[in-house]
Coordinates of C-alpha atoms in Angstrom, one line a residue:
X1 CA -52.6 -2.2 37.9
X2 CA -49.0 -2.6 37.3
X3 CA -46.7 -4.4 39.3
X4 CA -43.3 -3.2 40.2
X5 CA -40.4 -5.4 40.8
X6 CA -36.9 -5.6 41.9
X7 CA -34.7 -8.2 42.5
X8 CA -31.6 -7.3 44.6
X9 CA -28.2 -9.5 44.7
X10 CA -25.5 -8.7 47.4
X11 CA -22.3 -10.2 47.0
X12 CA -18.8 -9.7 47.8
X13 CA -16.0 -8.0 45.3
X14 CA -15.0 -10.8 42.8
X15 CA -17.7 -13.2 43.5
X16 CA -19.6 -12.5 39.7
X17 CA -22.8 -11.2 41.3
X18 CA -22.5 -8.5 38.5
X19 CA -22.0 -11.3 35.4
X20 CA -24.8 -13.1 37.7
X21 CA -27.5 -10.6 38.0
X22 CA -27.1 -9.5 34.3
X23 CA -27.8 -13.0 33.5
X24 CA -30.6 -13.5 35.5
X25 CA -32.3 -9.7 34.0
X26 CA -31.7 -10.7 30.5
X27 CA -33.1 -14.3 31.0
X28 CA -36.7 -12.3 32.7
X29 CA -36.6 -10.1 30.4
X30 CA -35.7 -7.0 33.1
X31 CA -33.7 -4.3 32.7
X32 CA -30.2 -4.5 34.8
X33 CA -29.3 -1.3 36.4
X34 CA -26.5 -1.7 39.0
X35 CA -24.9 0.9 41.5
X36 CA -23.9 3.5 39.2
X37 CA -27.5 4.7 38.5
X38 CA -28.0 5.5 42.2
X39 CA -24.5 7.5 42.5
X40 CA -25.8 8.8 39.5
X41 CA -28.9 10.3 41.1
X42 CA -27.8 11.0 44.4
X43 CA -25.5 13.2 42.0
X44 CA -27.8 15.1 40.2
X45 CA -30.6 15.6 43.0
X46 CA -28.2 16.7 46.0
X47 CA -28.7 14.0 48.4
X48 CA -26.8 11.0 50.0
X49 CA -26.9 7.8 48.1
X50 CA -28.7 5.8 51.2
X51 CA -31.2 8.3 50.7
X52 CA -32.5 6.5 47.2
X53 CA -31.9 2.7 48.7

């Protein structure tokens, strides 16, 4: 069975949560996806970004 998992970091504008969480993805060997993808979704499938987080 494979297990699924997803490490989330909030932080404010300016803080280097971006710079932090691609650090910490490349160092587990995870992928890093960030906002974007979700916008990007929401996009293509008709429906409000909360909807997919």
């Amino acid at each position: 069975m494979q297990i699924n998992i997803a490490i989330t970091i909030s932080r404010e504008l300016g803080s280097g949560g971006s710079h932090i969480g691609k650090l910490v993805a490349n160092r587990l060997g995870y992928a890093y996806i960030d906002r974007q993808i979700l916008q990007m979704a929401a996009k293509e499938l008709g429906v409000d970004e909360a909807e997919l987080s």
